[in-house]
Amino acid sequence: MSTGTEKGTVSGLEATAQGTLPEVMAAVLLTGHGGLEKLEYRTNVPVPAPGEGEVLIEVGAAGINNTDINTRIGWYSKAVDSGTNAGGAEGFADITDSDATWSGEALTFPRIQGADAAGRIVAVGEGVSPDRIGERVLVRNMLRTYVGYRPYECWTFGSECDGGFAQFAVAPSRETYAVNSDWSDADLAAIPCAYSTAENMLHRAQAGAERVLITGASGGVGLAAVQLAKRRGATVTAVCSAAKAAQVRAEGADRTVDRGTELVAELGRNSFDVVIDIVGGPEAGQLLELLRSGGRYAIAGAISGPVAEIDLRTIYLKDLSLLGCTFQEDEVFENLITYIEANEIHPVVSKTYPLSNIAQAQEDFLSKKHTGKLVLLPPAAHA
């Protein structure tokens, strides 16, 4: 399994359709928790070798996500009680390394981050058919192979193992999905983290042709949730900034509400069946008031802050279901591949950057001036 950049190289592997694989590659190494200075772009990183049951992917594009930044700055540590942006560029002065990741295990450094990876298989490890070489693929971002497919356990690609911020990446063959699509690599790389997070929330909430409220609706996950909820027949109300409202409506939202609006006063109590919350923070209590009796609240992010005050009476008197959404059943990602191939969804990619410009890309991501996704493009390994 790929657990760090110290892994052996591909020297000695058979040639691929594109020629002999290089022994070193360009990659961004995270050297520790902290600010943007902890991201080091290097061109002499050994190309990893796929182990048993793994494939080697030449990465065509890698999307940027909140989880990349949160992992870098150690935001998942319970020592942090503010939103991502408070430490997004400089990091946090005080974190506890032991709980600063998704899994709650200390991160090992250096680490190649990148939860999103789209590309082609160029080599395979023992036990994987060489017929897979040449396949265009997406890697599932929430990996179950390395934890024995135990329920509610997973590794995040680019956190507990090396990910897609490189020219080449290793991933489990079982969780590397062939995709038949004419989309660009940048479009495909916008899917794994954002769309699987959104689809998982809707799946867990069993959302259908109902009234659905989505927070943070102009970001990668939020815009994905708008598209995916509409695919399920929902009537969607989206919370976003006024400047981005037109584009959010263009992606399917039936109504938009300005971020910062007093939501209960604007929308009314008991007016939604499902709330899809990516923002968290102090408005969480209002969101529960918006739900009808028997409503469902799904959360998979807290960019506005991890600490909220809620009235427990609202939960039990209204028989609400609160769903924390991280772990994903296999069908969630498998469904996304189906949606892509049927052209039932399509991501919004606002801008692409060379991999070497990752710091600028993350600064732009934190500014939240874009809609949809920002994507990194590694240099071509075979010129």
Coordinates of C-alpha atoms in Angstrom, one line a residue:
M1 CA 0.0 0.0 0.0
S2 CA 1.1 3.6 -0.7
T3 CA 1.7 5.2 2.7
G4 CA 4.3 7.8 1.9
T5 CA 6.8 9.1 -0.7
E6 CA 9.5 6.7 0.6
K7 CA 7.9 3.9 -1.3
G8 CA 10.0 2.0 -4.0
T9 CA 10.1 3.3 -7.6
V10 CA 8.9 1.8 -10.8
S11 CA 12.4 1.0 -12.1
G12 CA 12.2 -2.4 -13.8
L13 CA 8.5 -2.3 -14.6
E14 CA 7.4 -3.2 -18.1
A15 CA 7.0 -0.4 -20.7
T16 CA 3.6 1.0 -21.3
A17 CA 1.9 2.1 -24.5
Q18 CA 3.4 5.5 -23.9
G19 CA 6.9 4.3 -23.4
T20 CA 9.1 3.5 -20.4
L21 CA 8.0 5.1 -17.2
P22 CA 10.3 7.7 -15.7
E23 CA 11.9 7.1 -12.3
V24 CA 11.2 10.6 -10.9
M25 CA 8.2 12.9 -11.1
A26 CA 6.9 16.3 -10.2
A27 CA 4.8 16.4 -7.1
V28 CA 3.8 18.7 -4.3
L29 CA 4.9 17.4 -0.9
L30 CA 3.2 18.5 2.3
T31 CA 6.1 18.6 4.8
G32 CA 4.0 19.3 8.0
H33 CA 0.9 20.9 9.4
G34 CA 0.8 24.6 8.8
G35 CA 0.5 27.4 6.2
L36 CA 1.1 27.4 2.5
E37 CA 4.8 27.3 3.1
K38 CA 4.4 23.6 4.0
L39 CA 3.6 22.8 0.3
E40 CA 6.8 22.1 -1.6
Y41 CA 6.8 21.6 -5.4
R42 CA 9.6 19.2 -6.4
T43 CA 10.6 17.5 -9.6
N44 CA 12.7 14.8 -8.2
V45 CA 10.2 12.7 -6.3
P46 CA 10.5 8.9 -6.9
V47 CA 7.6 7.5 -9.0
P48 CA 5.8 5.0 -6.8
A49 CA 5.4 1.4 -7.7
P50 CA 2.0 -0.3 -7.4
G51 CA 1.9 -3.0 -4.9
E52 CA -0.3 -6.1 -4.8
G53 CA -3.9 -5.2 -5.9
E54 CA -2.8 -1.6 -6.9
V55 CA -2.5 0.4 -10.1
L56 CA -0.2 3.2 -11.1
I57 CA -2.1 6.2 -12.6
E58 CA -0.6 9.0 -14.7
V59 CA -2.6 11.9 -13.3
G60 CA -4.2 14.2 -15.9
A61 CA -5.8 16.6 -13.4
A62 CA -6.4 16.9 -9.6
G63 CA -9.2 19.0 -8.1
I64 CA -8.8 21.2 -5.0
N65 CA -11.1 20.6 -2.0
N66 CA -11.6 21.9 1.5
T67 CA -10.3 18.6 2.9
D68 CA -6.8 19.3 1.3
I69 CA -6.6 22.6 3.2
N70 CA -8.2 21.3 6.4
T71 CA -5.7 18.5 6.4
R72 CA -2.7 20.8 5.8
I73 CA -3.7 23.2 8.6
G74 CA -4.8 20.4 11.0
W75 CA -8.3 21.8 11.2
Y76 CA -9.8 18.4 12.1
S77 CA -8.1 18.6 15.5
K78 CA -10.5 19.2 18.3
A79 CA -8.2 22.0 19.4
V80 CA -9.5 24.1 16.6
D81 CA -12.9 25.7 17.1
S82 CA -13.0 28.2 14.2
G83 CA -13.8 28.0 10.5
T84 CA -11.3 26.9 7.8
N85 CA -10.5 30.4 6.6
A86 CA -9.2 31.4 10.0
G87 CA -6.1 29.3 9.4
G88 CA -6.3 28.5 5.7
A89 CA -3.2 30.4 4.6
E90 CA -1.1 30.5 7.7
G91 CA -2.2 27.5 9.7
F92 CA -3.1 27.3 13.3
A93 CA -0.7 28.0 16.2
D94 CA -2.0 25.2 18.4
I95 CA -3.3 21.9 17.1
T96 CA -3.1 18.3 18.3
D97 CA -1.3 16.2 15.7
S98 CA -2.9 13.0 16.8
D99 CA -6.4 14.0 15.8
A100 CA -5.7 16.4 13.0
T101 CA -6.9 14.1 10.1
W102 CA -10.1 12.5 8.9
S103 CA -9.2 9.1 10.5
G104 CA -8.1 10.5 13.8
E105 CA -4.6 9.0 13.3
A106 CA -1.6 11.3 13.1
L107 CA -0.5 12.1 9.6
T108 CA 3.0 11.0 8.4
F109 CA 5.1 13.4 6.4
P110 CA 6.0 14.1 3.7
R111 CA 2.6 13.4 2.2
I112 CA 1.4 14.0 -1.4
Q113 CA -2.1 15.3 -0.9
G114 CA -5.0 15.5 -3.5
A115 CA -8.3 13.7 -2.9
D116 CA -9.3 14.0 -6.5
A117 CA -7.4 12.3 -9.3
A118 CA -8.3 11.6 -12.9
G119 CA -6.0 10.0 -15.4
R120 CA -4.9 6.8 -17.1
I121 CA -3.5 3.5 -15.7
V122 CA 0.1 3.0 -16.9
A123 CA 1.2 0.1 -14.8
V124 CA -0.4 -2.6 -12.5
G125 CA 0.7 -4.5 -9.4
E126 CA 0.6 -8.2 -8.7
G127 CA -2.9 -9.6 -9.0
V128 CA -4.2 -6.9 -11.3
S129 CA -4.9 -7.7 -15.0
P130 CA -2.5 -5.9 -17.4
D131 CA -5.6 -5.4 -19.5
R132 CA -6.3 -2.4 -17.2
I133 CA -3.3 -0.5 -18.6
G134 CA -4.6 2.4 -20.7
E135 CA -8.0 2.7 -19.0
R136 CA -9.2 6.2 -18.3
V137 CA -10.1 6.3 -14.6
L138 CA -11.2 8.1 -11.5
V139 CA -10.1 7.1 -8.0
R140 CA -12.6 6.9 -5.3
N141 CA -11.6 9.5 -2.7
M142 CA -12.9 7.6 0.4
L143 CA -10.8 4.3 0.2
R144 CA -12.0 1.1 2.0
T145 CA -9.4 -1.3 0.7
Y146 CA -6.7 -0.3 3.2
V147 CA -9.1 -0.9 6.2
G148 CA -10.4 -4.2 5.0
Y149 CA -13.8 -2.9 4.0
R150 CA -14.9 -2.5 7.6
P151 CA -18.1 -0.5 8.1
Y152 CA -17.6 3.2 8.8
E153 CA -13.8 3.1 8.3
C154 CA -12.0 4.6 5.4
W155 CA -8.8 6.3 4.3
T156 CA -8.9 9.6 2.4
F157 CA -6.9 9.6 -0.8
G158 CA -4.2 12.2 -0.2
S159 CA -4.5 12.0 3.6
E160 CA -3.8 8.6 5.0
C161 CA -2.1 7.7 1.8
D162 CA -0.5 9.7 -1.1
G163 CA -2.9 11.2 -3.5
G164 CA -3.2 13.1 -6.8
F165 CA -1.0 16.2 -6.5
A166 CA 1.6 14.6 -8.6
Q167 CA 2.4 13.3 -12.1
F168 CA 1.8 9.7 -10.9
A169 CA -0.3 8.2 -8.1
V170 CA -0.9 4.7 -6.8
A171 CA -4.4 3.5 -5.9
P172 CA -6.2 0.2 -5.1
S173 CA -7.4 -1.3 -8.4
R174 CA -10.7 -2.2 -6.8
E175 CA -11.4 1.5 -6.1
T176 CA -10.1 2.9 -9.3
Y177 CA -13.0 3.1 -11.7
A178 CA -12.9 3.0 -15.5
V179 CA -14.9 5.8 -17.0
N180 CA -16.1 6.1 -20.6
S181 CA -16.6 9.8 -21.2
D182 CA -15.5 12.6 -23.5
W183 CA -15.1 15.0 -20.7
S184 CA -11.7 16.7 -20.1
D185 CA -9.4 15.5 -17.4
A186 CA -10.2 18.7 -15.5
D187 CA -13.9 18.0 -15.6
L188 CA -13.4 14.4 -14.4
A189 CA -11.1 15.5 -11.6
A190 CA -13.9 17.9 -10.3
I191 CA -16.0 14.8 -9.5
P192 CA -14.6 12.5 -6.8
C193 CA -14.6 14.5 -3.6
A194 CA -17.3 17.1 -4.2
Y195 CA -19.8 14.9 -6.0
S196 CA -19.4 11.9 -3.8
T197 CA -19.8 14.0 -0.7
A198 CA -23.0 15.5 -2.1
E199 CA -24.4 12.2 -3.4
N200 CA -23.6 10.5 -0.1
M201 CA -25.5 13.2 1.8
L202 CA -28.5 12.9 -0.5
H203 CA -28.3 9.1 -0.3
R204 CA -28.1 8.9 3.4
A205 CA -31.0 11.4 3.7
Q206 CA -33.0 9.3 1.2
A207 CA -33.8 12.6 -0.6
G208 CA -36.3 12.3 -3.4
A209 CA -38.9 14.6 -5.0
E210 CA -39.0 16.7 -1.9
R211 CA -38.2 20.2 -0.7
V212 CA -34.5 20.4 -0.2
L213 CA -32.4 23.3 1.2
I214 CA -28.7 23.4 0.4
T215 CA -26.1 25.6 2.1
G216 CA -22.9 26.7 0.6
A217 CA -24.5 26.1 -2.8
S218 CA -22.0 27.9 -5.0
G219 CA -19.0 25.8 -3.9
G220 CA -17.8 22.5 -5.3
V221 CA -19.9 20.3 -3.0
G222 CA -22.9 22.7 -2.9
L223 CA -23.2 23.0 -6.6
A224 CA -22.8 19.3 -7.0
A225 CA -25.6 18.9 -4.4
V226 CA -27.9 21.2 -6.4
Q227 CA -27.4 19.1 -9.6
L228 CA -27.7 15.8 -7.8
A229 CA -30.8 16.9 -5.9
K230 CA -32.5 18.1 -9.1
R231 CA -31.6 14.7 -10.7
R232 CA -33.7 13.1 -7.9
G233 CA -36.6 15.4 -8.6
A234 CA -36.2 17.7 -5.7
T235 CA -37.4 21.3 -5.4
V236 CA -34.2 23.0 -4.4
T237 CA -33.6 26.2 -2.4
A238 CA -30.0 27.2 -2.4
V239 CA -28.1 29.5 0.1
C240 CA -25.3 31.4 -1.6
S241 CA -24.0 34.9 -2.1
A242 CA -26.0 37.3 -4.3
A243 CA -23.1 37.6 -6.7
K244 CA -23.3 33.8 -7.5
A245 CA -27.0 33.3 -7.4
A246 CA -27.6 33.5 -11.1
Q247 CA -25.1 30.7 -11.8
V248 CA -26.5 28.5 -9.0
R249 CA -30.0 28.9 -10.5
A250 CA -28.5 28.1 -13.9
E251 CA -27.3 24.8 -12.4
G252 CA -30.8 23.9 -11.3
A253 CA -31.7 25.7 -8.1
D254 CA -35.4 26.7 -8.1
R255 CA -34.7 29.5 -5.6
T256 CA -31.7 31.2 -4.1
V257 CA -31.4 32.9 -0.7
D258 CA -28.6 35.4 0.1
R259 CA -26.0 34.1 2.5
G260 CA -26.4 35.8 5.9
T261 CA -30.2 36.1 5.5
E262 CA -32.3 35.3 8.6
L263 CA -33.4 32.0 7.2
V264 CA -36.4 31.2 9.5
A265 CA -37.9 34.7 8.8
E266 CA -37.3 34.4 5.1
L267 CA -38.3 30.8 4.5
G268 CA -40.6 29.8 7.4
R269 CA -40.5 27.1 10.0
N270 CA -41.2 23.5 8.9
S271 CA -40.8 24.4 5.2
F272 CA -38.3 21.7 4.1
D273 CA -38.1 17.9 4.1
V274 CA -34.3 17.7 3.9
V275 CA -31.4 20.1 4.7
I276 CA -28.0 19.5 3.1
D277 CA -25.5 21.5 5.1
I278 CA -21.9 22.0 4.1
V279 CA -21.3 25.2 6.1
G280 CA -22.1 24.4 9.7
G281 CA -21.3 27.2 12.2
P282 CA -23.7 29.2 14.2
E283 CA -26.6 28.9 11.7
A284 CA -27.1 25.2 12.3
G285 CA -29.8 25.8 14.9
Q286 CA -31.8 27.8 12.3
L287 CA -31.6 25.0 9.8
L288 CA -33.2 22.6 12.2
E289 CA -36.1 25.0 12.7
L290 CA -36.7 25.0 8.9
L291 CA -37.3 21.2 8.9
R292 CA -40.8 19.7 9.0
S293 CA -41.6 17.1 11.6
G294 CA -39.7 13.9 10.6
G295 CA -37.3 15.9 8.4
R296 CA -33.7 15.0 7.8
Y297 CA -30.5 17.1 8.4
A298 CA -27.3 15.9 6.7
I299 CA -24.0 17.5 7.3
A300 CA -20.6 16.9 5.8
G301 CA -18.7 20.1 6.4
A302 CA -18.3 23.0 8.8
I303 CA -16.3 25.7 6.9
S304 CA -18.0 28.4 9.0
G305 CA -17.0 26.7 12.2
P306 CA -17.3 23.3 13.9
V307 CA -19.1 24.5 17.0
A308 CA -22.9 25.3 17.0
E309 CA -25.6 25.8 19.6
I310 CA -28.8 23.8 18.9
D311 CA -32.0 23.4 20.9
L312 CA -32.3 19.7 21.6
R313 CA -36.1 20.1 22.0
T314 CA -36.2 21.0 18.3
I315 CA -34.7 17.6 17.5
Y316 CA -36.8 15.3 19.7
L317 CA -40.1 17.2 19.5
K318 CA -40.0 17.2 15.7
D319 CA -38.6 13.7 15.4
L320 CA -35.7 14.9 13.3
S321 CA -32.9 12.7 11.9
L322 CA -29.4 14.2 12.1
L323 CA -27.0 12.5 9.7
G324 CA -23.2 12.9 9.9
C325 CA -21.9 12.0 6.4
T326 CA -18.3 10.8 5.8
F327 CA -18.3 7.1 5.2
Q328 CA -19.7 6.1 1.8
E329 CA -21.2 2.8 0.7
D330 CA -19.8 1.5 -2.6
E331 CA -22.9 2.4 -4.5
V332 CA -22.4 6.1 -4.0
F333 CA -19.2 6.3 -6.2
E334 CA -20.5 3.7 -8.6
N335 CA -23.6 5.8 -9.1
L336 CA -21.5 8.8 -10.0
I337 CA -19.7 6.9 -12.7
T338 CA -23.1 6.0 -14.1
Y339 CA -24.3 9.6 -14.0
I340 CA -21.1 10.8 -15.8
E341 CA -21.3 8.2 -18.6
A342 CA -25.0 9.1 -19.1
N343 CA -24.2 12.9 -19.1
E344 CA -26.8 13.4 -16.3
I345 CA -24.4 15.7 -14.4
H346 CA -21.6 18.1 -15.4
P347 CA -19.3 19.9 -13.0
V348 CA -18.5 23.6 -13.2
V349 CA -14.7 24.2 -13.4
S350 CA -13.9 27.9 -12.9
K351 CA -10.2 27.8 -13.4
T352 CA -7.2 25.5 -13.9
Y353 CA -3.7 26.0 -12.6
P354 CA -0.3 24.3 -13.2
L355 CA 0.5 22.0 -10.3
S356 CA 3.5 24.2 -9.5
N357 CA 1.0 27.1 -8.7
I358 CA -0.8 25.1 -5.9
A359 CA -0.3 27.9 -3.4
Q360 CA -2.0 30.5 -5.6
A361 CA -4.8 28.0 -6.3
Q362 CA -5.4 27.4 -2.6
E363 CA -5.4 31.1 -1.9
D364 CA -8.0 31.6 -4.6
F365 CA -10.0 28.7 -3.2
L366 CA -10.0 30.3 0.2
S367 CA -11.1 33.7 -1.2
K368 CA -14.4 32.0 -2.3
K369 CA -14.7 34.3 -5.3
H370 CA -15.2 31.4 -7.7
T371 CA -18.1 29.1 -8.4
G372 CA -17.7 25.4 -8.6
K373 CA -14.2 23.8 -8.7
L374 CA -10.6 24.8 -9.1
V375 CA -8.3 22.2 -10.7
L376 CA -4.6 21.5 -10.8
L377 CA -2.9 20.2 -14.0
P378 CA 0.4 18.3 -13.5
P379 CA 3.0 18.6 -16.3
A380 CA 2.7 15.9 -18.9
A381 CA 5.0 13.0 -18.0
H382 CA 5.4 12.0 -21.6
A383 CA 6.2 15.0 -23.7

